[in-house]
XYZ file of C-alpha atoms in Angstrom:
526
model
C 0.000 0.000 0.000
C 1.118 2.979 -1.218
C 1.375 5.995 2.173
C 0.346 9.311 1.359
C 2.715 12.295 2.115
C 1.052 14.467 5.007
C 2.937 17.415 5.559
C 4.100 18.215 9.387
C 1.486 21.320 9.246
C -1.134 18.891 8.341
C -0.495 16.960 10.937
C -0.113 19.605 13.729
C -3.531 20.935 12.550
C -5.067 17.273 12.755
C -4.020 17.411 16.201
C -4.804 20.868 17.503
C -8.352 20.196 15.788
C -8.593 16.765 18.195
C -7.019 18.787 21.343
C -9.384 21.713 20.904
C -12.996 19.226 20.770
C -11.359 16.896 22.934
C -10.967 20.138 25.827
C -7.390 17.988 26.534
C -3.998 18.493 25.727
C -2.493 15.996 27.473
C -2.736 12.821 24.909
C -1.404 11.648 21.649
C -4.250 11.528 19.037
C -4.088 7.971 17.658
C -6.770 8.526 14.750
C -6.344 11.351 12.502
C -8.813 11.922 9.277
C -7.404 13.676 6.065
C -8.801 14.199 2.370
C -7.081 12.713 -0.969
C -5.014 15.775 -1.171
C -3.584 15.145 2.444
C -5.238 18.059 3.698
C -6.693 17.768 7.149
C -10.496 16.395 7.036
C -12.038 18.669 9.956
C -15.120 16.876 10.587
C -13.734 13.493 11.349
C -11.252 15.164 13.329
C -13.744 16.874 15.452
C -15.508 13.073 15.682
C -12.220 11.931 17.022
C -11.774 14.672 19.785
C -15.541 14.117 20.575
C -15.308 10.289 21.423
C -12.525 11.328 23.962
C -14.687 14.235 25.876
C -17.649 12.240 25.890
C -16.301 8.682 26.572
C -13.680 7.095 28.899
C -11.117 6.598 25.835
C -8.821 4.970 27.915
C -11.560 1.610 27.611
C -11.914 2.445 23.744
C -8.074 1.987 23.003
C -8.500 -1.317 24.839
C -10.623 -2.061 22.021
C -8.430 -0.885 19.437
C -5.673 -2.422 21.006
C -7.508 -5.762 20.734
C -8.363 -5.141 16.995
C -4.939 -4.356 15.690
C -3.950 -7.694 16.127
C -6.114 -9.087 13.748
C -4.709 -8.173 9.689
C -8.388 -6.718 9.176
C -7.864 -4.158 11.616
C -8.379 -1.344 9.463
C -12.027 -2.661 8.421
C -13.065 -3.954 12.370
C -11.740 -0.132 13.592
C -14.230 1.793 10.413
C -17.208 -0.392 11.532
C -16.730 0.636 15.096
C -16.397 4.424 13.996
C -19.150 4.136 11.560
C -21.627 3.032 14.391
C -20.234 6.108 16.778
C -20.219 8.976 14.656
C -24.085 9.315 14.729
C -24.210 9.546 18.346
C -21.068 11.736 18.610
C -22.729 14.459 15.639
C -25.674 14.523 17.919
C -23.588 15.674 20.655
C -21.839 18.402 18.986
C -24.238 19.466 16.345
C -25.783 22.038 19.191
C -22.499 23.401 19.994
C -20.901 23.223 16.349
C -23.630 23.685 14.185
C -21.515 24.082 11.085
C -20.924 19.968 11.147
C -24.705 19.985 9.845
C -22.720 20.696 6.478
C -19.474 19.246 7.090
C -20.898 15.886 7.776
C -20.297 13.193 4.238
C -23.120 10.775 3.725
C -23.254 8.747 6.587
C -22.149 5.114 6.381
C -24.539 2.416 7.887
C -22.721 -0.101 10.079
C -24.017 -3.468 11.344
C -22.830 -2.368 14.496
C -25.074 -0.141 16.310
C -25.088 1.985 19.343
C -27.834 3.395 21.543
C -27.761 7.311 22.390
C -26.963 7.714 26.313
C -25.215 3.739 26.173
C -21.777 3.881 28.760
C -18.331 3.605 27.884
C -18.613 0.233 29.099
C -21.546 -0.622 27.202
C -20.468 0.573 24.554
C -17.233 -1.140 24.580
C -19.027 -4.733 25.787
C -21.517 -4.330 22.536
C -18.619 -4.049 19.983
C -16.327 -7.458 21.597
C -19.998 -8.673 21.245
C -20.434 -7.991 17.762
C -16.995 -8.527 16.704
C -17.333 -12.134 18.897
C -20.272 -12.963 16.927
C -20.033 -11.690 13.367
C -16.206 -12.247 12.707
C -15.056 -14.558 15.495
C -12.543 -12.251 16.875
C -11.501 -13.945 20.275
C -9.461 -11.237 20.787
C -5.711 -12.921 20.346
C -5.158 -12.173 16.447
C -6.897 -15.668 15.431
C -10.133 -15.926 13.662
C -11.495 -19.515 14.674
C -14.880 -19.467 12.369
C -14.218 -20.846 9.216
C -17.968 -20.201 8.154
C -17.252 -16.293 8.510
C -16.358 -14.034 5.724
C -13.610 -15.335 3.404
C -13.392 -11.829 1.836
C -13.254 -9.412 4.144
C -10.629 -7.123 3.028
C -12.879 -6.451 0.470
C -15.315 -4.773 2.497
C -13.314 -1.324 1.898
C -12.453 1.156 3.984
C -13.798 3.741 1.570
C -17.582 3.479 2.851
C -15.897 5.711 5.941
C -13.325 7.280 4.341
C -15.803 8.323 1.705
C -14.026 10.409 -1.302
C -10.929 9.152 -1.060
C -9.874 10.168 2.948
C -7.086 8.760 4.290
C -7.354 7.481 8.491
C -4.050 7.373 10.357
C -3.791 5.122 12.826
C -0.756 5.119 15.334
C 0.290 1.957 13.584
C -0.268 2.266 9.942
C -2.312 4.270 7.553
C -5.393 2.932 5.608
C -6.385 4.437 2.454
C -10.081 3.930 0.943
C -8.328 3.384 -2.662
C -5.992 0.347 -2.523
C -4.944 -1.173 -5.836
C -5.826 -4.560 -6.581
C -9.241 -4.256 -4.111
C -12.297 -4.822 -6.331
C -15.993 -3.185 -5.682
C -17.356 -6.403 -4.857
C -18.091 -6.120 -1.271
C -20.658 -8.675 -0.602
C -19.622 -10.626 2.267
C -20.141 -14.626 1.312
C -19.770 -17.613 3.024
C -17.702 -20.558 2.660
C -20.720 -22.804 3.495
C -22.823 -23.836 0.267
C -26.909 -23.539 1.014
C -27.714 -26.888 2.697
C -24.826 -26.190 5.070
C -26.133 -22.852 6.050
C -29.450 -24.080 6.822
C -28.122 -26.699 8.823
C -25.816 -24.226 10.506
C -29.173 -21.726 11.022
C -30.477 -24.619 12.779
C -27.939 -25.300 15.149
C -27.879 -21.663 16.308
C -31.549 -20.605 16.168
C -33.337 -24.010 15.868
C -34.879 -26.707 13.583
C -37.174 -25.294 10.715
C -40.850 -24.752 11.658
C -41.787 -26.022 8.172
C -40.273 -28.644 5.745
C -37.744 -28.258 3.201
C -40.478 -27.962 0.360
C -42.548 -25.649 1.697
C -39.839 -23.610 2.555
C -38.677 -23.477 -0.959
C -41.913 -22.818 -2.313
C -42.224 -19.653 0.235
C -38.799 -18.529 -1.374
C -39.705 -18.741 -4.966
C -42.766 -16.600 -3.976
C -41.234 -14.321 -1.629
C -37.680 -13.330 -2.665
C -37.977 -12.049 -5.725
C -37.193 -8.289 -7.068
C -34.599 -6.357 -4.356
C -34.818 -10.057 -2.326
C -33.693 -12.005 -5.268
C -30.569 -14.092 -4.315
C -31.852 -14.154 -0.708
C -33.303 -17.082 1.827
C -35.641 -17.710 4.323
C -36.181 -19.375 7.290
C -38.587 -20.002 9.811
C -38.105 -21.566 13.117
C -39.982 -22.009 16.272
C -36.880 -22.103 18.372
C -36.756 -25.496 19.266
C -32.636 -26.552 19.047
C -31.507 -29.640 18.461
C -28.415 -31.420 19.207
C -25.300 -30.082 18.388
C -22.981 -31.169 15.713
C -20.362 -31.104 13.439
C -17.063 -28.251 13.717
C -19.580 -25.713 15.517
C -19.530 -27.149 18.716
C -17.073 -25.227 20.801
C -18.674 -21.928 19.194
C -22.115 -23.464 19.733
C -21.652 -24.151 22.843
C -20.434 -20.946 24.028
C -23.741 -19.529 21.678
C -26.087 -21.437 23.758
C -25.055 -20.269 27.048
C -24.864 -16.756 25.962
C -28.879 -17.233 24.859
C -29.767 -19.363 27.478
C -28.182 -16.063 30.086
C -30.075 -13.596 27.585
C -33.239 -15.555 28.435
C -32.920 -15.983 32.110
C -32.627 -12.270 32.163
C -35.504 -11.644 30.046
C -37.833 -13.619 32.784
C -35.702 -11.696 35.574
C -36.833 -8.915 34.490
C -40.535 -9.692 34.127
C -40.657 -11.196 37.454
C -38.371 -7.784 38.891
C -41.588 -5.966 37.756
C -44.490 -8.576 38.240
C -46.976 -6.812 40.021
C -46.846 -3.794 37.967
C -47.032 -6.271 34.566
C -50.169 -7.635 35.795
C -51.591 -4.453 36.480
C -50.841 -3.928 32.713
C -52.224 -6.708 31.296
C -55.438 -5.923 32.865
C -55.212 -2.520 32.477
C -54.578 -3.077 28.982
C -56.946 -5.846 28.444
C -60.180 -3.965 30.107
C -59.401 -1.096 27.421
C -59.277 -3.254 24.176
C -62.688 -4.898 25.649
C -64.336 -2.035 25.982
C -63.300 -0.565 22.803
C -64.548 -3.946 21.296
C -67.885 -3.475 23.212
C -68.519 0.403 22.170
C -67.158 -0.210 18.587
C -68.317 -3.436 17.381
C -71.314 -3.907 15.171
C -73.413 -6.155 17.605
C -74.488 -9.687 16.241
C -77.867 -11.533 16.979
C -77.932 -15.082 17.802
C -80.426 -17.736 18.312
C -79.717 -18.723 22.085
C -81.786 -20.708 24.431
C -82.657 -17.831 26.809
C -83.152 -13.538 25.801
C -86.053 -12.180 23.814
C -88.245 -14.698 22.093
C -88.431 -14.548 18.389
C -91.954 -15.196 17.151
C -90.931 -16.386 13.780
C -89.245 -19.470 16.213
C -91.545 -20.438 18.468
C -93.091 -23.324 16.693
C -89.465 -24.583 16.464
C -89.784 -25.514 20.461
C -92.985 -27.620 19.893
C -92.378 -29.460 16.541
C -88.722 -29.559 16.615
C -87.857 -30.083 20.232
C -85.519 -26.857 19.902
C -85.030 -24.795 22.885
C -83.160 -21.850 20.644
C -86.149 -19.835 19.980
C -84.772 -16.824 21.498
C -82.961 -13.988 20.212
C -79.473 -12.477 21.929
C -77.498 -9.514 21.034
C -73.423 -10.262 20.976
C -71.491 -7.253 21.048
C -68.377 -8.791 22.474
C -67.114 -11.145 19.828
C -63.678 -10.105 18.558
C -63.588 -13.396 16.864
C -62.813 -11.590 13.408
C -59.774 -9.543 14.786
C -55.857 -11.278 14.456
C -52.510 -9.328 15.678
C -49.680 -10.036 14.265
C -46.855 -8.539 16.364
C -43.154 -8.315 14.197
C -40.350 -7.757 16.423
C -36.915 -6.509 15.321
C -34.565 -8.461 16.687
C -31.486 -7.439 15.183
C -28.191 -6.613 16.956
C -29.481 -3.007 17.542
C -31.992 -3.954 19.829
C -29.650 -6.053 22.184
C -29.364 -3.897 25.444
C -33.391 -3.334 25.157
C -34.059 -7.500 24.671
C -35.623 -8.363 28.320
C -37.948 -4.381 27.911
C -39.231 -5.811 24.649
C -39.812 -9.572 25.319
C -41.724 -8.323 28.618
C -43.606 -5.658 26.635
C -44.456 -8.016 23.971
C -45.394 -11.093 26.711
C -47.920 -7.690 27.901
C -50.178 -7.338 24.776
C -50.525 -11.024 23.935
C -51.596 -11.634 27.484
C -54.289 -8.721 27.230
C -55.076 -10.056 23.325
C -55.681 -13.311 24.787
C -58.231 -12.046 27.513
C -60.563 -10.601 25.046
C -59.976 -13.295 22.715
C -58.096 -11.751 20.442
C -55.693 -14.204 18.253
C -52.561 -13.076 18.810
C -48.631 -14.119 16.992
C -45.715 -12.492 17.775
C -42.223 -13.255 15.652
C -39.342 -11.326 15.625
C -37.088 -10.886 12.854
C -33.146 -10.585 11.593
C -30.827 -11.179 9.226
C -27.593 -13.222 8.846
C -25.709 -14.940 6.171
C -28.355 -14.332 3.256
C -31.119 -15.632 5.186
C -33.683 -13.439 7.259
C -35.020 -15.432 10.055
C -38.208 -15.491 11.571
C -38.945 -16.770 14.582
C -42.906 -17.528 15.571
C -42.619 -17.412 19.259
C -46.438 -18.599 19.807
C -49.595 -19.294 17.674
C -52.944 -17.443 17.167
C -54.417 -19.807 19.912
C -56.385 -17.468 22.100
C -55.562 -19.693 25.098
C -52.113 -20.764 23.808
C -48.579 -20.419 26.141
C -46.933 -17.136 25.121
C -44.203 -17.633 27.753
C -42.175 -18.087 24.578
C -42.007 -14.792 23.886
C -39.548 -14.379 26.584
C -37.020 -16.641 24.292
C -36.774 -13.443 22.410
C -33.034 -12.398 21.681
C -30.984 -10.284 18.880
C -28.735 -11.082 16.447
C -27.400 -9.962 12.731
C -28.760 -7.324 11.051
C -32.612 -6.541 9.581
C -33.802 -6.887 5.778
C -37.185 -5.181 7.058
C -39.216 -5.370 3.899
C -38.549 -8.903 3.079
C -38.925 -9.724 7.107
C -42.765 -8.098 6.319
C -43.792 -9.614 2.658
C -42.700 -12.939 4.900
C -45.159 -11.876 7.814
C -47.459 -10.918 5.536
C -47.605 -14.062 4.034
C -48.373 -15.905 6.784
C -50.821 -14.093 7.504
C -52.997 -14.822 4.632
C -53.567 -17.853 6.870
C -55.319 -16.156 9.662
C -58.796 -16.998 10.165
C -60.252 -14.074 10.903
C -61.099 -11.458 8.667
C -59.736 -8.554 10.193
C -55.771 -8.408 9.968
C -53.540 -6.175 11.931
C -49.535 -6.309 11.813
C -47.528 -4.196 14.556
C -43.813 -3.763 13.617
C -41.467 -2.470 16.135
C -38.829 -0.887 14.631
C -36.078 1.509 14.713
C -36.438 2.220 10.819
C -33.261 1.795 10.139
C -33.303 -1.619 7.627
C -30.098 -2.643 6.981
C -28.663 -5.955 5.274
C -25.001 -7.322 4.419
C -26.680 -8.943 1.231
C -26.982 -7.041 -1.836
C -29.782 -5.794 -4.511
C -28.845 -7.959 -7.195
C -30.549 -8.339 -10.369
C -28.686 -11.445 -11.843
C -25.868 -13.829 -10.787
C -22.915 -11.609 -12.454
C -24.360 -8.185 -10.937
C -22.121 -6.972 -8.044
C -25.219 -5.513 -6.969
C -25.783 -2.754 -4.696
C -26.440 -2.386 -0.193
C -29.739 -2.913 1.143
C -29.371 -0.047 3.129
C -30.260 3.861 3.315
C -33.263 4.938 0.903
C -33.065 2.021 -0.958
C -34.126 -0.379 1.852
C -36.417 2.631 3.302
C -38.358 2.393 -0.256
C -38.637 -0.932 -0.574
C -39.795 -1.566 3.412
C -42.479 1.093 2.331
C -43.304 -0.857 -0.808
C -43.762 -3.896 1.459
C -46.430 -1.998 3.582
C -48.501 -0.306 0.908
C -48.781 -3.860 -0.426
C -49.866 -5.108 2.705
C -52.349 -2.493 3.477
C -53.874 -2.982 -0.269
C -54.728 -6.750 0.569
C -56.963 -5.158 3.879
C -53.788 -5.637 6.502
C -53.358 -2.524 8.872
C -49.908 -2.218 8.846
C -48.890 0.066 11.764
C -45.324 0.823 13.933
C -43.862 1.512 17.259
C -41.332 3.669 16.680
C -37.888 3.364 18.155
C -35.492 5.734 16.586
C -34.139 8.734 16.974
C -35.306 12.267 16.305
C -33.456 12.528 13.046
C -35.726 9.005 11.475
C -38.888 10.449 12.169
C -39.223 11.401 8.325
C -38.207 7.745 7.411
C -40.795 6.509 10.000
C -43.222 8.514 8.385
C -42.166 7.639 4.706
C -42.377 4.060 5.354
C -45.388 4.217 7.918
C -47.325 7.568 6.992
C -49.666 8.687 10.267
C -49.938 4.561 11.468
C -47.034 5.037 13.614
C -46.168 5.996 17.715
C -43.153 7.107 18.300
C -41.791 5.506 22.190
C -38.745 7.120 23.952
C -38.433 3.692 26.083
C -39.058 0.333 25.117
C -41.451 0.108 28.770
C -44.039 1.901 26.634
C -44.591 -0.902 24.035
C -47.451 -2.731 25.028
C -49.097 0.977 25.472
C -48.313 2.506 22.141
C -49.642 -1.075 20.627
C -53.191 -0.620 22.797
C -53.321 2.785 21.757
C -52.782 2.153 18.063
C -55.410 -0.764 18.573
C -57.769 1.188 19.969
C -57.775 3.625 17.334
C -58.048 0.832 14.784
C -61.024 -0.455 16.540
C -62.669 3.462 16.636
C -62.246 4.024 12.628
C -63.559 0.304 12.297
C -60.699 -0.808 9.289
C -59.970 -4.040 11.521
């Protein structure tokens, strides 16, 4: 790799730029940003200085320090930058308002991090991610020989955009090395049937067989999901097998502590959960009650109905009365569509006890309730069914609910969709909850030979909004609880239009979902 000349000047203004935002004099800056020219790049100068004023950097260079062992160093180090810059403009935008303009087009990362998240979260999410999605142990060795056999193709340039040059204290990485290609779709070593089997072992056997499966994909990912997989899975793992074991193994426990802490937490907060449930439940009923068109029966007890009466003596039927129903929510399904991609990991034991809420207060009026969740990994997106439209069915299982991978939204919701053409009833409503941020390491591709391009950005905004229009047309009521930040509210609303709430804290799910029921139930499109 070819180094790029930076003058001493450049340098010394790098560094006086880091100082100044940083409020410290007293360190070495170890990242520095210039453009192509070698001129100093002020606005990823001022991200650098940020991270150290508003985080404990001595814990981030731990990171580091454990990523420059590995020869991909240079691409682990731009996805952790990529998923802190949002969060760090956010923070200075007030005080420097000028970054507004300075800022390039913002890079999505797989990695993501939570406004208001600790040094020490912040830090324990990344070894997460980098655990998980690259098999970094952390000595230089990369044990997972189904990971990404490619990965220095995955350039640098998506955060070095235009041709900037990083410098770290131990090398320099430019966004334009020779002999890289713009191919930067991560693949896998495993063929299909070994993926499958792999998806499996790590989220459980298929809910469906092979066939059906394949018919689902032949239907379902087509256009911007062509080239992509399903599968389905009611979390029920088998034994393990084959050269996963060891990572398995440690996979398992990590879940199996994820969902412990998920039914902590419910218990932590028991009393005040049933409170909700019934609080919840009593104001879906009554909705249902006012709302409703009421239904006459024949019954054997109300008003008698004269045109029946005769029935008693010649037929030996007792059912010659007449009684108004007003209560039957027989006709209404939820569908509830939880993201469960790595994003959502610190908020996993909020949302599986917000979710456990509203099908417990769905199932007390009767209501047929599903909840899934949904992610991305490898080419697939999984979804996982956590309980069945049974109105007296177990939804403990919704407290199985954990995060991994990233989030193909729309495809997630044609797939949901789908299945629920199968409802019963004839009143359909799917609630997504959602950050609206879809994101996927697999490409748009139109044939076999396109390079294709990232299922990120507007692209995946448009085609998650496609998804939901289609929906909608077939009678669905597609609505959202909205967990993003200030700055997606416009997304929200280009994928959603008015059928969203927007929710600050992931306690105020199973509200925002009665409150978006109940006005469902008031304009009578259920």
């Amino acid at each position: 790799m070819m180094k790029q000349t930076i003058t001493d000047l450049q340098k010394r203004r790098a560094d006086n730029i880091i100082w100044n935002c940083a409020k410290d004099y007293s360190f070495t800056p170890d990242f520095k940003a210039y453009d192509s020219e070698g001129r100093v790049d002020l606005y990823w100068n001022v991200i650098f200085g940020a991270a150290r004023r508003h985080y404990e950097y001595g814990k981030l260079e731990k990171l580091f320090a454990m990523l420059d062992k590995y020869k991909d160093a240079a691409l682990y180090q731009t996805l952790f930058w990529n998923a802190l810059e949002p969060i760090l403009f956010r923070a200075e935008l007030e005080a420097r308002p000028v970054l507004e303009r300075l800022r390039p087009q913002p890079a999505e990362s797989a990695l993501r991090f939570e406004a208001g998240m600790t040094t020490d979260e912040i830090v324990q999410t990344a070894r997460r991610f980098f655990y998980e999605e690259y098999g970094l142990y952390g000595d230089g060795k990369v044990r997972l020989r189904y990971r990404l056999p490619r990965l220095r193709r995955l350039s640098v340039d998506s955060f070095l955009q235009r041709g900037r040059i990083v410098i770290h204290e131990k090398d320099l990485y430019h966004g334009d090395e020779a002999g890289w290609t713009h191919d930067y779709t991560p693949a896998s070593r495993m063929k299909e049937p070994e993926l499958r089997q792999f998806l499996e072992t790590k989220f459980g056997k298929s809910a469906f067989p092979l066939e059906r499966v394949l018919r689902l994909e032949k239907e379902l990912c087509t256009g911007n999901h062509r080239f992509t997989h399903l599968f389905y899975t009611r979390g029920e793992i088998g034994e393990l097998h084959g050269v996963y074991n060891t990572f398995e193994m440690h996979q398992r426990k990590r879940q199996a502590e994820l969902v412990a802490n998920n039914r902590a937490y419910y218990r932590k907060t028991l009393l005040h959960n049933r409170l909700q449930i019934t609080r919840l439940s009593t104001a879906i009923q009554n909705a249902i009650l006012m709302h409703r068109q009421p239904e006459t029966l024949k019954a054997d007890a109300g008003a008698v109905d004269p045109a029946l009466a005769w029935r008693a003596a010649k037929l030996d039927d007792n059912r010659i009365f007449r009684r108004v129903v007003n209560e039957n929510a027989g006709d209404v399904s939820v569908d509830i569509l939880l993201d469960a991609s790595h994003s959502q990991y610190t908020k996993a034991a909020k949302i599986s006890t917000q979710a456990y809420i509203v099908a417990e207060a769905l199932a007390r009026c009767r209501v047929p309730c599903r909840v899934m969740s949904f992610c991305s990994m490898s080419g697939f997106t999984i979804l996982r069914l956590f309980n069945d439209y049974a109105a007296s069915g177990d939804n403990s299982g919704i407290f199985d609910y954990y995060t991994e991978g990233c989030n193909r939204d729309g495809l997630a919701i044609r797939a949901a969709g789908e299945l629920m053409s199968r409802s019963p009833c004839e009143h359909r409503m799917l609630v997504v909850l959602s950050d609206v941020k879809p994101l996927d390491v697999a490409k748009i591709r139109k044939d076999e030979r396109d390079v294709g391009v990232s299922y990120d950005g507007i692209r995946a905004l448009t085609d998650t909004a496609h998804e939901v229009r289609r929906l909608r047309a077939e009678g669905i009521a597609v609505v959202c609880i909205f967990t993003g930040e200030d700055v997606d509210l416009p997304y929200a609303r280009m994928v959603y239009g008015q059928d969203f709430v927007r929710i600050r804290d992931h306690a105020q799910f199973a509200d925002a979902v009665g409150k978006l029921l109940l006005e469902q139930i008031k304009k009578d499109t259920l």
